[in-house]
Coordinates of C-alpha atoms and ligand atoms in Angstrom, one line a residue:
X171 CA -5.4 32.7 -1.2
X172 CA -5.3 31.4 2.4
X173 CA -2.9 33.9 3.9
X174 CA -4.5 33.4 7.3
X175 CA -3.2 29.7 7.4
X176 CA 0.4 31.0 7.5
X177 CA 1.2 32.5 10.9
X178 CA 4.5 34.0 9.8
X179 CA 2.7 36.2 7.3
X180 CA 1.5 38.3 10.3
X181 CA 5.0 39.2 11.2
X182 CA 6.0 42.8 10.8
X183 CA 9.4 43.5 9.1
X184 CA 10.9 46.9 9.8
X185 CA 7.4 47.9 11.0
X186 CA 5.8 46.9 7.8
X187 CA 3.5 44.0 6.8
X188 CA 5.7 41.2 5.4
X189 CA 5.4 40.7 1.7
X190 CA 7.2 37.5 1.1
X191 CA 8.4 37.0 -2.4
X192 CA 11.3 34.6 -1.8
X193 CA 9.4 31.4 -2.3
X194 CA 11.8 29.9 -4.7
X195 CA 14.4 29.8 -1.9
X196 CA 11.9 28.4 0.6
X197 CA 8.2 28.6 1.3
X198 CA 6.4 29.4 4.5
X199 CA 4.5 26.7 6.5
X200 CA 0.8 26.5 7.1
X201 CA -0.5 25.9 10.6
X202 CA -1.4 22.3 9.8
X203 CA 2.3 21.6 9.1
X204 CA 3.5 23.4 12.3
X205 CA 0.9 21.4 14.3
X206 CA 2.0 18.1 12.7
X207 CA 5.6 18.7 13.9
X208 CA 4.4 19.4 17.5
X209 CA 2.0 16.5 17.4
X210 CA 4.7 14.0 16.3
X211 CA 7.1 15.0 19.1
X212 CA 4.3 15.3 21.7
X213 CA 2.4 12.1 21.0
X214 CA 4.1 9.4 19.0
X215 CA 7.8 10.1 18.6
X216 CA 9.8 6.8 18.3
X217 CA 12.3 5.4 15.9
X218 CA 10.7 3.8 12.9
X219 CA 10.9 0.3 11.4
X220 CA 12.8 -1.4 14.3
X221 CA 10.4 -1.4 17.2
X222 CA 7.7 -3.8 18.2
X223 CA 6.3 -1.3 20.7
X224 CA 3.3 0.8 20.0
X225 CA 4.8 4.2 19.4
X226 CA 7.4 2.8 17.0
X227 CA 4.6 1.1 15.0
X228 CA 2.6 4.4 14.9
X229 CA 5.6 6.3 13.8
X230 CA 6.4 3.7 11.1
X231 CA 2.8 3.8 9.8
X232 CA 2.8 7.6 9.6
X233 CA 6.2 7.7 7.8
X234 CA 5.0 5.1 5.3
X235 CA 1.7 6.8 4.7
X236 CA 3.6 10.0 3.9
X237 CA 5.7 8.0 1.3
X238 CA 2.4 6.9 -0.3
X239 CA 1.2 10.6 -0.4
X240 CA 4.5 11.6 -2.2
X241 CA 4.0 8.7 -4.7
X242 CA 0.5 9.9 -5.4
X243 CA 1.6 13.6 -5.6
X244 CA 4.0 12.9 -8.5
X245 CA 2.0 9.9 -9.9
X246 CA 4.8 7.3 -9.3
X247 CA 3.9 3.7 -10.0
X248 CA 4.5 2.7 -6.4
X249 CA 5.9 4.1 -3.1
X250 CA 8.9 1.8 -3.5
X251 CA 10.1 4.4 -6.0
X252 CA 10.1 7.2 -3.4
X253 CA 13.4 7.6 -1.5
X254 CA 13.4 10.1 1.3
X255 CA 16.6 12.2 1.4
X256 CA 17.7 15.4 3.1
X257 CA 16.7 17.6 0.1
X258 CA 17.3 18.1 -3.6
X259 CA 21.0 18.5 -3.1
X260 CA 21.2 15.3 -1.1
X261 CA 19.1 13.5 -3.8
X262 CA 21.5 14.6 -6.6
X263 CA 24.6 13.7 -4.6
X264 CA 23.1 10.2 -3.9
X265 CA 22.3 9.7 -7.5
X266 CA 25.6 10.9 -8.8
X267 CA 27.4 8.5 -6.3
X268 CA 25.2 5.5 -6.9
X269 CA 24.7 5.8 -10.7
X270 CA 28.3 7.0 -11.1
X271 CA 29.7 4.0 -9.2
X272 CA 27.6 1.5 -11.2
X273 CA 27.3 3.0 -14.7
X274 CA 30.1 5.6 -15.4
X275 CA 33.6 4.9 -16.5
X276 CA 36.5 6.8 -17.9
X277 CA 35.7 8.8 -21.0
X278 CA 31.9 8.6 -20.5
X279 CA 29.9 11.8 -20.7
X280 CA 27.3 13.5 -18.4
X281 CA 25.1 16.3 -19.8
X282 CA 23.8 19.2 -17.8
X283 CA 22.8 22.7 -18.9
X284 CA 24.1 26.3 -18.6
X285 CA 21.3 27.3 -16.3
X286 CA 21.6 24.6 -13.6
X287 CA 21.6 25.2 -9.8
X288 CA 25.0 24.4 -8.3
X289 CA 23.5 21.3 -6.8
X290 CA 22.9 20.0 -10.3
X291 CA 26.4 20.8 -11.4
X292 CA 28.9 20.1 -8.6
X293 CA 27.9 16.4 -7.8
X294 CA 28.3 15.6 -11.5
X295 CA 31.6 17.4 -11.7
X296 CA 32.8 15.5 -8.6
X297 CA 31.7 12.2 -10.3
X298 CA 33.5 13.2 -13.5
X299 CA 36.7 13.8 -11.4
X300 CA 36.4 10.5 -9.6
X301 CA 35.8 8.5 -12.8
X302 CA 37.7 10.5 -15.5
X303 CA 34.4 11.2 -17.2
X304 CA 33.5 14.4 -19.1
X305 CA 30.9 17.0 -18.2
X306 CA 29.1 18.5 -21.2
X307 CA 26.8 21.5 -21.1
X308 CA 23.7 22.4 -23.1
X309 CA 24.2 26.0 -24.1
X310 CA 21.6 28.7 -24.1
X311 CA 20.0 30.5 -27.1
X312 CA 20.0 34.3 -27.1
X313 CA 16.4 34.2 -25.7
X314 CA 17.6 32.1 -22.7
X315 CA 15.9 28.9 -23.9
X316 CA 18.0 25.7 -24.0
X317 CA 19.6 25.2 -27.4
X318 CA 18.0 21.8 -28.3
X319 CA 19.9 21.6 -31.6
X320 CA 23.2 21.8 -29.7
X321 CA 21.8 19.3 -27.2
X322 CA 21.1 16.8 -30.0
X323 CA 24.7 17.3 -31.1
X324 CA 26.0 16.5 -27.6
X325 CA 24.2 13.1 -27.4
X326 CA 26.4 10.2 -28.4
X327 CA 27.3 6.6 -27.4
X328 CA 29.5 7.9 -24.5
X329 CA 26.6 9.9 -22.9
X330 CA 25.5 8.1 -19.8
X331 CA 23.0 10.5 -18.2
X332 CA 21.4 13.9 -18.8
X333 CA 20.4 16.0 -15.7
X334 CA 18.4 19.2 -16.2
X335 CA 16.2 21.6 -14.3
X336 CA 12.5 21.4 -15.1
X337 CA 12.1 25.1 -14.1
X338 CA 15.1 27.5 -13.7
X339 CA 15.4 28.8 -10.2
X340 CA 16.8 32.1 -11.5
X341 CA 14.6 32.8 -14.6
X342 CA 11.5 30.9 -13.6
X343 CA 11.3 29.6 -17.2
X344 CA 9.9 26.1 -17.8
X345 CA 12.4 24.1 -19.8
X346 CA 11.3 21.6 -22.5
X347 CA 12.1 18.5 -20.4
X348 CA 9.6 16.4 -22.3
X349 CA 11.5 16.9 -25.5
X350 CA 14.9 16.4 -23.8
X351 CA 13.7 13.1 -22.3
X352 CA 12.3 12.0 -25.6
X353 CA 15.6 12.8 -27.5
X354 CA 17.7 11.1 -24.8
X355 CA 15.5 8.0 -24.6
X356 CA 15.6 7.6 -28.4
X357 CA 19.3 6.9 -27.8
X358 CA 18.8 4.8 -24.6
X359 CA 20.2 7.6 -22.4
X360 CA 18.9 8.1 -18.8
X361 CA 17.4 11.4 -17.7
X362 CA 17.2 13.0 -14.2
X363 CA 14.9 16.0 -13.8
X364 CA 15.6 18.6 -11.1
X365 CA 12.1 19.3 -10.0
X366 CA 13.0 21.6 -7.1
X367 CA 11.2 24.5 -8.8
X368 CA 8.6 22.5 -10.7
X369 CA 7.0 20.1 -8.3
X370 CA 5.7 23.0 -6.1
X371 CA 4.3 24.9 -9.1
X372 CA 3.1 22.4 -11.7
X373 CA 1.1 19.2 -11.7
X374 CA 3.9 16.5 -11.8
X375 CA 3.3 13.2 -13.4
X376 CA 6.4 11.1 -13.7
X377 CA 4.6 8.4 -15.6
X378 CA 3.7 10.9 -18.4
X379 CA 7.0 12.7 -18.2
X380 CA 8.8 9.4 -18.3
X381 CA 11.9 10.8 -16.5
X382 CA 14.1 8.1 -15.0
X383 CA 14.8 10.1 -11.9
X384 CA 13.2 13.2 -10.3
X385 CA 14.5 15.2 -7.3
X386 CA 12.8 17.8 -5.2
X387 CA 12.7 19.4 -1.7
X388 CA 9.8 19.4 0.8
X389 CA 10.7 22.9 2.1
X390 CA 9.9 24.5 -1.3
X391 CA 6.4 23.1 -1.1
X392 CA 5.2 24.3 2.3
X393 CA 6.8 21.4 4.0
X394 CA 9.6 21.1 6.5
X395 CA 13.4 21.7 5.9
X396 CA 15.7 18.7 5.9
X397 CA 13.5 16.5 3.8
X398 CA 13.6 15.7 0.1
X399 CA 12.8 13.1 -2.4
X400 CA 14.7 11.0 -5.0
X401 CA 12.2 9.4 -7.3
X402 CA 13.6 6.7 -9.5
X403 CA 12.0 4.1 -11.8
X404 CA 12.0 0.8 -10.0
X405 CA 14.0 -0.9 -12.7
X406 CA 16.8 1.6 -12.1
X407 CA 16.6 1.6 -8.3
X408 CA 16.7 -2.2 -8.3
X409 CA 19.8 -2.1 -10.5
X410 CA 21.8 0.6 -8.7
X411 CA 23.9 0.1 -5.6
X412 CA 23.2 2.1 -2.3
X413 CA 25.0 5.4 -2.1
X414 CA 25.4 5.2 1.7
X415 CA 25.9 2.4 4.2
X416 CA 24.5 2.0 7.8
X417 CA 21.5 0.9 9.6
X418 CA 18.1 0.5 7.9
X419 CA 19.6 -0.1 4.4
X420 CA 20.8 -3.6 5.2
X421 CA 19.2 -7.1 5.2
X422 CA 22.0 -8.9 7.0
X423 CA 25.4 -7.8 8.1
X424 CA 28.4 -9.9 8.7
X425 CA 32.1 -9.0 8.4
X426 CA 32.4 -11.3 5.4
X427 CA 29.3 -10.1 3.4
X428 CA 26.5 -7.6 3.9
X429 CA 23.3 -7.9 1.9
X430 CA 21.0 -4.9 1.3
X431 CA 17.4 -4.2 2.1
X432 CA 14.5 -4.0 -0.4
X433 CA 13.4 -0.8 -2.0
X434 CA 13.2 2.0 -1.0
X435 CA 15.1 1.2 2.2
X436 CA 18.2 0.2 0.4
X437 CA 18.9 3.9 -0.2
X438 CA 17.9 5.1 3.2
X439 CA 20.8 4.6 5.6
X440 CA 20.2 5.6 9.2
X441 CA 17.2 7.0 11.1
X442 CA 15.0 8.7 8.6
X443 CA 13.4 12.1 9.1
X444 CA 10.0 10.6 10.0
X445 CA 8.7 13.8 11.7
X446 CA 9.6 15.6 8.5
X447 CA 7.9 13.1 6.2
X448 CA 4.8 13.2 8.4
X449 CA 4.7 17.0 8.2
X450 CA 5.4 16.9 4.5
X451 CA 2.4 14.6 4.1
X452 CA 0.3 17.3 5.8
X453 CA 1.6 20.0 3.3
X454 CA 0.7 17.6 0.4
X455 CA -2.8 17.3 1.9
X456 CA -2.9 21.0 2.2
X457 CA -2.0 21.8 -1.4
X458 CA -4.2 19.0 -2.8
X459 CA -7.2 20.4 -0.9
X460 CA -6.7 23.7 -2.7
X461 CA -5.8 21.9 -5.9
X462 CA -2.4 21.9 -7.6
X463 CA -3.9 23.2 -10.8
X464 CA -5.6 26.1 -9.0
X465 CA -2.3 26.9 -7.3
X466 CA -0.4 26.8 -10.6
X467 CA -3.0 29.0 -12.3
X468 CA -2.9 31.5 -9.4
X469 CA 0.9 31.7 -9.4
X470 CA 1.1 31.9 -13.2
X471 CA -1.2 34.9 -13.2
X472 CA 0.8 36.6 -10.4
X473 CA 4.1 36.0 -12.2
X474 CA 2.6 37.4 -15.3
X475 CA 1.3 40.4 -13.4
X476 CA 4.8 41.0 -11.8
X477 CA 6.4 40.9 -15.3
X478 CA 3.8 43.2 -16.7
X479 CA 4.3 45.8 -14.0
X480 CA 8.1 45.5 -14.1
X481 CA 8.0 46.1 -17.9
X482 CA 6.3 49.4 -17.2
X483 CA 9.3 50.6 -15.2
X484 CA 11.8 52.2 -17.7
X485 CA 14.9 51.3 -15.7
X486 CA 14.1 47.6 -15.3
X487 CA 15.2 44.8 -17.5
X488 CA 13.3 41.5 -17.1
X489 CA 15.2 38.3 -18.0
X490 CA 13.6 35.8 -20.3
X491 CA 10.8 38.3 -20.8
X492 CA 7.6 36.9 -22.3
X493 CA 8.7 33.3 -21.8
X494 CA 6.5 30.7 -20.1
X495 CA 7.3 31.0 -16.3
X496 CA 6.4 29.1 -13.2
X497 CA 6.6 31.2 -10.0
X498 CA 9.7 33.3 -10.4
X499 CA 10.8 36.5 -12.3
X500 CA 14.3 37.8 -12.4
X501 CA 15.3 41.4 -13.3
X502 CA 17.9 44.1 -12.9
X503 CA 17.7 47.9 -12.6
X504 CA 19.8 50.2 -14.7
X505 CA 20.5 53.9 -14.3
X506 CA 19.8 56.3 -17.2
X507 CA 23.5 56.2 -18.1
X508 CA 23.2 52.4 -18.6
X509 CA 25.1 51.5 -15.4
X510 CA 23.7 48.5 -13.5
X511 CA 22.4 49.2 -10.0
X512 CA 23.7 46.4 -7.9
X513 CA 20.9 43.9 -7.1
X514 CA 22.0 43.8 -3.5
X515 CA 21.3 47.5 -3.1
X516 CA 17.8 47.0 -4.6
X517 CA 17.2 44.0 -2.3
X518 CA 18.2 46.0 0.8
X519 CA 15.9 48.9 0.0
X520 CA 13.0 46.5 -0.7
X521 CA 13.7 44.8 2.6
X522 CA 13.5 48.1 4.5
X523 CA 10.0 48.4 3.1
X524 CA 9.0 44.8 4.3
X525 CA 9.4 43.2 0.9
X526 CA 11.5 40.0 0.9
X527 CA 13.1 39.1 -2.5
X528 CA 16.3 37.3 -3.3
X529 CA 19.4 38.9 -4.8
X530 CA 22.7 37.6 -6.1
X531 CA 23.7 34.6 -8.1
X532 CA 21.0 32.3 -6.8
X533 CA 23.4 29.3 -6.7
X534 CA 23.6 29.4 -10.5
X535 CA 26.9 31.2 -11.1
X536 CA 27.4 29.8 -14.7
X537 CA 24.1 31.3 -15.7
X538 CA 24.8 34.6 -14.0
X539 CA 28.2 34.7 -15.8
X540 CA 26.5 34.0 -19.1
X541 CA 24.1 36.9 -18.4
X542 CA 27.2 39.1 -17.7
X543 CA 25.9 40.6 -14.5
X544 CA 26.9 40.4 -10.8
X545 CA 23.5 38.9 -10.0
X546 CA 19.8 39.5 -10.4
X547 CA 16.8 40.5 -8.2
X548 CA 14.3 37.6 -8.1
X549 CA 10.7 37.9 -7.0
X550 CA 9.1 34.5 -6.6
X551 CA 5.5 33.7 -5.6
X552 CA 3.7 31.1 -3.6
X553 CA 0.1 30.2 -3.1
X554 CA -0.5 32.8 -0.4
X555 CA 0.7 35.8 -2.5
X556 CA -1.8 38.3 -3.8
X557 CA -2.1 41.0 -6.4
X558 CA -1.9 43.4 -3.5
X559 CA 1.5 41.9 -2.5
X560 CA 2.7 42.6 -6.1
X561 CA 1.4 46.2 -5.9
X562 CA 3.3 46.8 -2.6
X563 CA 6.4 45.3 -4.1
X564 CA 6.2 47.4 -7.3
X565 CA 5.6 50.6 -5.4
X566 CA 8.5 49.7 -3.0
X567 CA 10.7 49.1 -6.0
X568 CA 9.8 52.5 -7.6
X569 CA 10.8 54.1 -4.3
X570 CA 14.1 52.2 -4.2
X571 CA 14.9 53.2 -7.8
X572 CA 14.2 56.9 -6.9
X573 CA 16.7 56.6 -4.1
X574 CA 19.4 54.8 -6.1
X575 CA 19.2 56.6 -9.4
Ligands
LIG77 N1 17.8 22.8 -7.8 C1 17.1 23.9 -7.9 C2 16.5 24.2 -9.3 C3 16.8 24.7 -6.8 O1 16.1 25.8 -7.0 C4 17.3 24.4 -5.6 C5 17.1 25.3 -4.4 N2 17.3 26.6 -4.6 C6 18.1 23.2 -5.4 C7 18.3 22.5 -6.6 C8 18.7 22.8 -4.1 O2 17.7 22.5 -3.2 P1 18.0 22.3 -1.7 O3 18.8 23.5 -1.2 O4 16.6 22.2 -1.0 O5 18.7 21.0 -1.6

């Protein structure tokens, strides 16, 4: 699908055609996104919101149009609910700071899960340390699904917020966030969904999902780095204090009293990444022209094909085998005597054959500890990957195993 739109896919790596299967870490950019960045700096670069001059007005308009596109992408009620951040990590830190300052006190509880990315663990841990609150963790079942019975048992009157990944960045599994949101809302508890791995791979509808907050990064969806989104229901964003102070986020400043700007600017201190938002708008146009459902179907089929081919290799163990996945498959390779071949060694030998995969703990050490391994090898797909890419990867993996066994 559309490989020719992505110039980087023509690169040779160690003399081989690049087979890029590290899309969960970041995606490559289509020419329209690269052109958008050059266009912005070549033709209308100016700081937004503050200027009466022409270029500033053009830049402001393009930045705000991009916000509209993001609102439409995730089916938000309005673009006021879209806060531009530096990325998923920044969004989660902002939320933990803002929600924590306003809503969390000593003895309160925050719930996350065993399979979270560090960026959905550490900001909540820091909040708990600041406030004397307690972090609770949804455990995993043997089959690596979230233990919803245990989750129900964790919910109580002290629980202030639940924050969970929609799709695990390690396992690729789709978590039952609808049910988690329903169970939490029954008790009046707020839910944040980490959509870093779901927004690029599924059709996201925050109205239907009814999450209170959603966070994701542009760079994982064919957009630029340094840009992310914090979506929040307006009623919550209105209620919460800003997490950062500075220009843009104020209405009036005096030494006695500062008043804050309206949404979404209240949460956007300083010069925003308006070139990034414009380029992200172009990547949203790009995926929408192909169709998010078509992309999801294509990636789902590829992930299934990867899993099916991995299952045929005797030495390979796939994690969360047979589970519904969106984009990523994790595995390890074992010698005949049962010893694990270090994922790093597998990754290096794949790289020598032009195949880019990720190895290690994938910024999810608690999950990797739970699995009892030093890490995994993860192959993750994007819209431009093909069945042929998977065939090259599988044959490279077989070669690597022969060398390592
Ligand atoms: N959460 C999940 C599930 C992720 O996969 C990632 C990125 N690997 C993040 C959060 C952090 O995203 P970023 O590094 O773009 O802030």
